[in-house]
mmCIF file of C-alpha atoms and ligand atoms in Angstrom:
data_model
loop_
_atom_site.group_PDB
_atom_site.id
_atom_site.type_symbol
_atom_site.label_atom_id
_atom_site.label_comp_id
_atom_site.label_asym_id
_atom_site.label_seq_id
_atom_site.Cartn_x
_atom_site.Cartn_y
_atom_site.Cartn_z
ATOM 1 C CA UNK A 111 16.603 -112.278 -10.298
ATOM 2 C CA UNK A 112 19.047 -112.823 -13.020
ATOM 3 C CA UNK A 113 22.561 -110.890 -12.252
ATOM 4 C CA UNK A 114 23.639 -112.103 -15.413
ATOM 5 C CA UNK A 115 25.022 -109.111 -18.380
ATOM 6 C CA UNK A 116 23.991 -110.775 -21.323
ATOM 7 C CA UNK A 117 20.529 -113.470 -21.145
ATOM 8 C CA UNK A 118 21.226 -116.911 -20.613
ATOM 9 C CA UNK A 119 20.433 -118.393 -24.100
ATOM 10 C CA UNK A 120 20.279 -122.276 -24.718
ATOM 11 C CA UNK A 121 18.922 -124.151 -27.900
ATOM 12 C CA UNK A 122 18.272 -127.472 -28.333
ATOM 13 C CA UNK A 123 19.545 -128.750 -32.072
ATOM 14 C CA UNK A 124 17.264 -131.813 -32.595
ATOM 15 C CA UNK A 125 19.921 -133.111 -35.149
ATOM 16 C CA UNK A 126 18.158 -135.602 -37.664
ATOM 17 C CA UNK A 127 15.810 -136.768 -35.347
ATOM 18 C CA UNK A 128 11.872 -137.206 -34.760
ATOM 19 C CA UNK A 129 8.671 -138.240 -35.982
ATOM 20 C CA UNK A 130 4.752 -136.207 -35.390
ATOM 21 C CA UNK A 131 5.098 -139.108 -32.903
ATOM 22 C CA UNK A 132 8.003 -139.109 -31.317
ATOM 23 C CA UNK A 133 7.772 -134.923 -31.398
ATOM 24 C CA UNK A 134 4.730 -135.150 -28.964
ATOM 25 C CA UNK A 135 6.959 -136.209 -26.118
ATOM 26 C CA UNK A 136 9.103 -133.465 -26.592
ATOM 27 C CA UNK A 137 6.668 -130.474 -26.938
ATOM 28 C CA UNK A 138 5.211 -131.389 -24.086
ATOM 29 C CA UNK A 139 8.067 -130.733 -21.685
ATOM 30 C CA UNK A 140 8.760 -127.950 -23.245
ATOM 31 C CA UNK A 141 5.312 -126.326 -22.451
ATOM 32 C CA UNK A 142 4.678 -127.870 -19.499
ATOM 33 C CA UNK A 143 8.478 -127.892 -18.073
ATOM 34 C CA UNK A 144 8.560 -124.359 -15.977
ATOM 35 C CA UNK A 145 11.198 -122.973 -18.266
ATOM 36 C CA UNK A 146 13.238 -119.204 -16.159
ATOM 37 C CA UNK A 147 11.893 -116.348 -17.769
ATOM 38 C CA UNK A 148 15.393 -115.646 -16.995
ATOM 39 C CA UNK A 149 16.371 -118.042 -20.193
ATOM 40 C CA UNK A 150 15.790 -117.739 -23.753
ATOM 41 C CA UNK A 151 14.805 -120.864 -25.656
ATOM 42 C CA UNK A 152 15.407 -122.116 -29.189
ATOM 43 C CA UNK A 153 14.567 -125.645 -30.093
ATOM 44 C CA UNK A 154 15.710 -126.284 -34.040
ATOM 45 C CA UNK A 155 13.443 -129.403 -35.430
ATOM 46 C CA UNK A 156 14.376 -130.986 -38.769
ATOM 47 C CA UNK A 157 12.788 -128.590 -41.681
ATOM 48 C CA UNK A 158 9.762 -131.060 -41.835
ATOM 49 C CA UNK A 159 8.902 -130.287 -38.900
ATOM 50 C CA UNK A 160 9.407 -126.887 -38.199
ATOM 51 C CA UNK A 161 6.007 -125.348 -39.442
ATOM 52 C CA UNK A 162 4.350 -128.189 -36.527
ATOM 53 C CA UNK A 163 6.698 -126.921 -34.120
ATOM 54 C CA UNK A 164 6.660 -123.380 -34.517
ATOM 55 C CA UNK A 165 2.548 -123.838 -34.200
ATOM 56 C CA UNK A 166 2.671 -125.838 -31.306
ATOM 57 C CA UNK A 167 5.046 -124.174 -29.247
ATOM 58 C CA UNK A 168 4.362 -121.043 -26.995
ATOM 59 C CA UNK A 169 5.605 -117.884 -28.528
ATOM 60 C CA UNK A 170 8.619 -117.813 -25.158
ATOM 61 C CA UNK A 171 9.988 -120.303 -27.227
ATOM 62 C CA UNK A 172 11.454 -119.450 -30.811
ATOM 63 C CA UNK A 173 12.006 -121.977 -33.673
ATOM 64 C CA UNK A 174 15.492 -122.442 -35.740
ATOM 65 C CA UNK A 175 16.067 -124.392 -38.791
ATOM 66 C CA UNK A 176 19.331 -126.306 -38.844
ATOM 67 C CA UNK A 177 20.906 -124.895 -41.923
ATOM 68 C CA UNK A 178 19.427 -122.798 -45.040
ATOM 69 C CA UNK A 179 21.463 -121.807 -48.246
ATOM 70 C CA UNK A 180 22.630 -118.848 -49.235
ATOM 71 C CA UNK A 181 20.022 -117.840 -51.845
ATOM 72 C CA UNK A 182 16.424 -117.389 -51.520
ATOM 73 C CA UNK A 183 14.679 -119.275 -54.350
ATOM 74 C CA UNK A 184 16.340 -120.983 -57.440
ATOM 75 C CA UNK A 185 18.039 -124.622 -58.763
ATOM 76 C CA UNK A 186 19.191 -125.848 -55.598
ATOM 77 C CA UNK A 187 17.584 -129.398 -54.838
ATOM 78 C CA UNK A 188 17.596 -130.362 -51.540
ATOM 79 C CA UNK A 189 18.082 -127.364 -50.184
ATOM 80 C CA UNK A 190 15.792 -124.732 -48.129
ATOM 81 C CA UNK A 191 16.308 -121.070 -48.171
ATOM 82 C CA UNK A 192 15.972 -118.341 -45.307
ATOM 83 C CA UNK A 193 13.012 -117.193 -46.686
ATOM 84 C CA UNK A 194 11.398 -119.897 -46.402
ATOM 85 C CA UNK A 195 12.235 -120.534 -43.040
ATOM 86 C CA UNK A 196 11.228 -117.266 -42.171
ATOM 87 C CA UNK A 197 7.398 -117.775 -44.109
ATOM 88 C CA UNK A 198 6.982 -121.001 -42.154
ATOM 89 C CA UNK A 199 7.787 -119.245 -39.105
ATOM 90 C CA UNK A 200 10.665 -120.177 -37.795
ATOM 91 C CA UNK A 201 12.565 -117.060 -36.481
ATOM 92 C CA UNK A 202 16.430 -118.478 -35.817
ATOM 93 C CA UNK A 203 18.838 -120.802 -38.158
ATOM 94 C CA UNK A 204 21.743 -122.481 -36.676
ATOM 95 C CA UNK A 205 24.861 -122.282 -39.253
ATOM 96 C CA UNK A 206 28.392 -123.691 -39.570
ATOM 97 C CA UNK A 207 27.422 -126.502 -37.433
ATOM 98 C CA UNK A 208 30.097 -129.204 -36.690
ATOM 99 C CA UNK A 209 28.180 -131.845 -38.693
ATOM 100 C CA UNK A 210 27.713 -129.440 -41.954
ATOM 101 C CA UNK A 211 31.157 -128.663 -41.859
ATOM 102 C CA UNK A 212 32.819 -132.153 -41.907
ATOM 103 C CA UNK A 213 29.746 -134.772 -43.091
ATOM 104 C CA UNK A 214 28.505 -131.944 -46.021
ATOM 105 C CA UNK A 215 31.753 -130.376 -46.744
ATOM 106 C CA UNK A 216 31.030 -126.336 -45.715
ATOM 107 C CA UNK A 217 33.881 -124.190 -46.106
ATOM 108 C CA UNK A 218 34.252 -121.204 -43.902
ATOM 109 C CA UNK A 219 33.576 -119.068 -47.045
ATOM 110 C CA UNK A 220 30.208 -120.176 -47.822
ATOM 111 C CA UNK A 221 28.963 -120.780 -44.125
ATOM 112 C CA UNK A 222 30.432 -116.920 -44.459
ATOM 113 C CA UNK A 223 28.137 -116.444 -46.786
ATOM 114 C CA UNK A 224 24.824 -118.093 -44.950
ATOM 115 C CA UNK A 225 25.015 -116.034 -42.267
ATOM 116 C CA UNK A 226 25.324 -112.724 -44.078
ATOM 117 C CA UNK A 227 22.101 -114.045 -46.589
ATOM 118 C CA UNK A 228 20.198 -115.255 -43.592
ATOM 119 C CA UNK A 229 20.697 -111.907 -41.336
ATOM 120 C CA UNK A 230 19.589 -110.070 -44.273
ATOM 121 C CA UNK A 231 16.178 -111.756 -44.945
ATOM 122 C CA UNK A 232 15.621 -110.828 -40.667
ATOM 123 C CA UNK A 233 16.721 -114.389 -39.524
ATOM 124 C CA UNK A 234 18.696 -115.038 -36.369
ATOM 125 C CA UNK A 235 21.862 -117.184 -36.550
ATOM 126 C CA UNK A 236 23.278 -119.397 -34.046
ATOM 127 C CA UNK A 237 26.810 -119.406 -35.434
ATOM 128 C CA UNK A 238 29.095 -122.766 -34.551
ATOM 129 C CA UNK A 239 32.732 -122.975 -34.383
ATOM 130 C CA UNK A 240 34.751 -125.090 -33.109
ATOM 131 C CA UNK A 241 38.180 -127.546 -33.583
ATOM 132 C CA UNK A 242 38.719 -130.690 -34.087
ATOM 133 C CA UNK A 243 40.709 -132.799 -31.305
ATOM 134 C CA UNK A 244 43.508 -133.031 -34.020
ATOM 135 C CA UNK A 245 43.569 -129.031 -33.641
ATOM 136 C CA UNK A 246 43.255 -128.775 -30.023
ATOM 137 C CA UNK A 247 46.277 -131.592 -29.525
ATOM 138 C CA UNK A 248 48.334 -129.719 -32.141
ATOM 139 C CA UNK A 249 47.862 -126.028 -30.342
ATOM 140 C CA UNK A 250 45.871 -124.673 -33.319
ATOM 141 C CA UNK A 251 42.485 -124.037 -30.881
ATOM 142 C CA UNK A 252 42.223 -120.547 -31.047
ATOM 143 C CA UNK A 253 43.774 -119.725 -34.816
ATOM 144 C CA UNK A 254 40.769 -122.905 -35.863
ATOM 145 C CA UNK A 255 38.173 -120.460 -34.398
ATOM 146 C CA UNK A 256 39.396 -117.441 -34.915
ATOM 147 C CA UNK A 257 39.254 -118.347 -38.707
ATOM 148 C CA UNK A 258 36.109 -119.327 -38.719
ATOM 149 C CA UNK A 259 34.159 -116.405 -36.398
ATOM 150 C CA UNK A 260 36.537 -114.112 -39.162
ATOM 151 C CA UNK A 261 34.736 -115.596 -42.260
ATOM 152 C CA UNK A 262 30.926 -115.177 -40.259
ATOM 153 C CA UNK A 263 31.740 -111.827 -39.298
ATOM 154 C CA UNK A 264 32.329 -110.409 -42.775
ATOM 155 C CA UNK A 265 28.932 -110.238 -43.327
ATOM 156 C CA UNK A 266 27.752 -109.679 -40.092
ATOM 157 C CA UNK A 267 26.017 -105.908 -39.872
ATOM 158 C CA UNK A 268 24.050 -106.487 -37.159
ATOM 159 C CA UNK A 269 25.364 -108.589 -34.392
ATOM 160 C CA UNK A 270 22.160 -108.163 -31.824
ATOM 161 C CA UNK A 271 20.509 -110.987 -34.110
ATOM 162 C CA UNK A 272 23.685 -113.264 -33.631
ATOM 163 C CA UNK A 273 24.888 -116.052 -30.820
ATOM 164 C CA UNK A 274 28.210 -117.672 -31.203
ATOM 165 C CA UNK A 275 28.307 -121.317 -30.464
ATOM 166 C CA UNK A 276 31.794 -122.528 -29.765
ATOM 167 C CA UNK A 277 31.051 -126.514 -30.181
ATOM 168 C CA UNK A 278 34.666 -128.084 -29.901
ATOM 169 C CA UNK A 279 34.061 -131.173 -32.264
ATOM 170 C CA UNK A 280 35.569 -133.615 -29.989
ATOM 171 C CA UNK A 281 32.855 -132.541 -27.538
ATOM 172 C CA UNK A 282 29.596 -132.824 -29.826
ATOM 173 C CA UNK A 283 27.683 -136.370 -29.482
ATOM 174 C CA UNK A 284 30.751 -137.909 -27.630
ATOM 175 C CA UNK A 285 30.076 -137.484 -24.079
ATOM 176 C CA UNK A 286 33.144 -135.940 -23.959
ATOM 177 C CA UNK A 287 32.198 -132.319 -22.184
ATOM 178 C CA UNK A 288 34.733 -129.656 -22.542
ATOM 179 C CA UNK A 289 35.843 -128.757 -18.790
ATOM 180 C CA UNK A 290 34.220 -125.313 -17.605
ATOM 181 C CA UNK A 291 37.995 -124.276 -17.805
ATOM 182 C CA UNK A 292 38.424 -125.139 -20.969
ATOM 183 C CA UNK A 293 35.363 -123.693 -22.224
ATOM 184 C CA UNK A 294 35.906 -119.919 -20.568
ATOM 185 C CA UNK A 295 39.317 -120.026 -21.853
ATOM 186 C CA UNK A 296 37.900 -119.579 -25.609
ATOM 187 C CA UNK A 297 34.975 -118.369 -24.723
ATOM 188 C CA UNK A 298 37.273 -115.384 -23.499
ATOM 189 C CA UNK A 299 39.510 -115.565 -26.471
ATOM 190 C CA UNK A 300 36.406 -114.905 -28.325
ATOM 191 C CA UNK A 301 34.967 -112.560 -26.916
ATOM 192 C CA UNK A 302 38.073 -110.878 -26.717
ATOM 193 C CA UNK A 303 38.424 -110.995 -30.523
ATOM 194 C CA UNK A 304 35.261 -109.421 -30.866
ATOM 195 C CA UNK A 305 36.688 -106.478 -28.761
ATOM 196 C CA UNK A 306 39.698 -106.454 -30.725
ATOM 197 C CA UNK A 307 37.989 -106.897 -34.157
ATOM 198 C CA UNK A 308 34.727 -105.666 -34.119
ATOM 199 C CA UNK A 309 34.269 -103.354 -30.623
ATOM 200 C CA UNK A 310 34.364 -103.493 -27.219
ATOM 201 C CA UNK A 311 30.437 -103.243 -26.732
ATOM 202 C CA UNK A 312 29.496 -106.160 -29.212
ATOM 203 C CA UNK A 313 32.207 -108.439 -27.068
ATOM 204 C CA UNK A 314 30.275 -107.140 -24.116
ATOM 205 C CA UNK A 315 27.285 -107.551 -25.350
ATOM 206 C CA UNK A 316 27.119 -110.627 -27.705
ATOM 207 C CA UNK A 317 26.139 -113.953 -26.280
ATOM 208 C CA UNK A 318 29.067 -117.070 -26.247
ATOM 209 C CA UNK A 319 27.181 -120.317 -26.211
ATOM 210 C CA UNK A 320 29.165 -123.778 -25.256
ATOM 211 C CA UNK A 321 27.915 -126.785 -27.339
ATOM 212 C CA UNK A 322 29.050 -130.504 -26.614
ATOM 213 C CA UNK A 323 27.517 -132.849 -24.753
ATOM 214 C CA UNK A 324 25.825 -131.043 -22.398
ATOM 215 C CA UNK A 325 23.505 -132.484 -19.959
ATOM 216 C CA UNK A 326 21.573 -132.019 -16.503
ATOM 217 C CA UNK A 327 24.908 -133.133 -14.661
ATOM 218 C CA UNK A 328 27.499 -130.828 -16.074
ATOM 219 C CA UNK A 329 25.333 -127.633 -17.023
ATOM 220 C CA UNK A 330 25.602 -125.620 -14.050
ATOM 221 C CA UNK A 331 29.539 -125.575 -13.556
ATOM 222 C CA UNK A 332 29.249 -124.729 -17.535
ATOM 223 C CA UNK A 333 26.930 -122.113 -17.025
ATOM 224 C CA UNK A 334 28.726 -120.348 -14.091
ATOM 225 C CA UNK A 335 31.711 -119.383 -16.185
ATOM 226 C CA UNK A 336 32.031 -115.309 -16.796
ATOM 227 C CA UNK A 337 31.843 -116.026 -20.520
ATOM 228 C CA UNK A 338 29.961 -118.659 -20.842
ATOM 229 C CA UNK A 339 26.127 -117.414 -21.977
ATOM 230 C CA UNK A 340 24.341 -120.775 -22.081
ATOM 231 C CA UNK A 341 24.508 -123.972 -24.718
ATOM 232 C CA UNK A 342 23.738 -125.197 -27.698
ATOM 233 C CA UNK A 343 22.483 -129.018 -26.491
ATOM 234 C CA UNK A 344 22.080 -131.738 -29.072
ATOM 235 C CA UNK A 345 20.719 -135.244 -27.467
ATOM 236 C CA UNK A 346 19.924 -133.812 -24.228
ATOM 237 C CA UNK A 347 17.589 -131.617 -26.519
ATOM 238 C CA UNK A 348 15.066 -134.652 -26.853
ATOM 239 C CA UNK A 349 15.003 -135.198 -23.383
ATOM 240 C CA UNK A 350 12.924 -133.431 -20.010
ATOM 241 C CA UNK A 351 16.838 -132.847 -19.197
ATOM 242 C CA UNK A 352 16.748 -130.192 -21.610
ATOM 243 C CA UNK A 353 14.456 -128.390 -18.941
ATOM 244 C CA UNK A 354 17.124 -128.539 -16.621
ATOM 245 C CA UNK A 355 19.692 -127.606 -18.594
ATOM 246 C CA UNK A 356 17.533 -124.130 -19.853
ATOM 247 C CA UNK A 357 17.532 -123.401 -16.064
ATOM 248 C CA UNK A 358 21.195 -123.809 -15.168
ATOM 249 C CA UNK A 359 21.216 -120.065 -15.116
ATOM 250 C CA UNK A 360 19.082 -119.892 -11.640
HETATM 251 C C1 PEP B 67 25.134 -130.256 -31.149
HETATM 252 O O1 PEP B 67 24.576 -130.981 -31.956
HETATM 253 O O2 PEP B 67 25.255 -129.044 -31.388
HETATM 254 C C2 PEP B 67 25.619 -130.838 -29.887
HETATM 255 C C3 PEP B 67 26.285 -130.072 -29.074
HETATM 256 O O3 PEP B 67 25.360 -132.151 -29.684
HETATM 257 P P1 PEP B 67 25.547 -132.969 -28.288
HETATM 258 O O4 PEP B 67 24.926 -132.125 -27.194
HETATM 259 O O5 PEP B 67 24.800 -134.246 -28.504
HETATM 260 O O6 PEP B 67 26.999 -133.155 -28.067
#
């Protein structure tokens, strides 16, 4: 039995990749894997996919998009809104990822802005932070995320539907892992924001994901951290490692 305060929570962010194909592979570990009941599981395809997914998949696991704007219908080519992510049945969206901010430009403001628009149409948001190794090497760690969990909470009312990812960017798609050390020390800065800033039972009770690099080798020390609620996995995602890595909590 799970002694854990807040449920172990890891998604697996697809990125830009699959194919109906390719996408076979993957829902097939996931149903047939032997996932902890102890775990919940998010898997976030690419928005072509998500409608497949979401009616593939068992109902244990839930279905994220990877981004959505900030309005629900309206001139904005390109983009998909949390409505419709919610009518195709996805029930989560992952926002202010790493690779939004710095390849598409997001500003804290309007990934601010995502979240609140998203929470209000009954989404779930997995909300990333995270510095750059420019930050980290220059001390500026925990003003970087402090920043950006500031702009996200300003229009969070209702922080049961929310998980904070802390993804340093030196860490995602690198190889690079964050050491478990390194990761509780923000995860506690965090959370201890939250106490300071919001209150002391959201800090207690709001799950701190770690994102970057993660894989079957490294997830348990990750996972055995105070602070540390689970992880946000990006190419380990596509593999029957992910498995392994939703059960690091056991
Ligand atoms: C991510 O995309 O959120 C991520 C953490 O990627 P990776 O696991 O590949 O570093």
């Amino acid at each position: 039995m799970s002694v854990r305060e807040r449920k172990f929570f890891v998604g697996g962010n697809w990125k830009m990749n699959g194919s109906y194909e390719s996408i076979e592979a993957i829902l097939k570990f996931l149903t047939e894997g032997n996932i902890s009941h102890d775990t919940e599981v998010v898997v976030a395809p690419p928005s072509a996919y998500l409608a497949h997914v979401r009616q593939k998949l068992p109902n244990n696991i839930s279905v994220a998009a990877q981004n959505c704007y900030k309005c629900n219908k309206g001139a904005f080519t390109g983009e998909i809104s949390p409505s419709m992510v919610k009518d195709v049945g996805a029930e989560w969206v992952i926002l202010g990822h790493s690779e939004r901010r710095n390849v598409f430009g997001e500003s804290n403001e309007l990934i601010g802005e995502k979240v609140g628009a998203a929470l209000e149409e009954g989404l779930k948001v997995i909300a990333c932070i995270g510095e750059k190794l420019s930050e980290r090497e220059s001390g500026q760690t925990n003003s970087v995320v402090q920043e950006q969990l500031a702009a996200m909470a300003a229009h969070i009312k209702d922080w049961s539907r929310v998980v904070i990812a802390y993804e340093p960017v030196w860490a995602i798609g690198t190889g690079r892992t964050a050491t478990p050390e390194q990761a509780q020390e923000v995860h506690a800065f965090l959370r201890k924001w939250l106490s300071d800033n919001v209150s002391l039972s959201i800090s207690q009770q709001t799950r701190i994901i770690y994102g970057g690099s993660v894989n079957a080798a490294n997830c348990r020390d990750l996972a055995a951290q105070g602070d540390v609620d689970g992880s946000l996995v990006g190419g380990a995602s596509l593999k029957p490692d992910f498995v392994t890595i939703a059960n690091a909590c056991q």
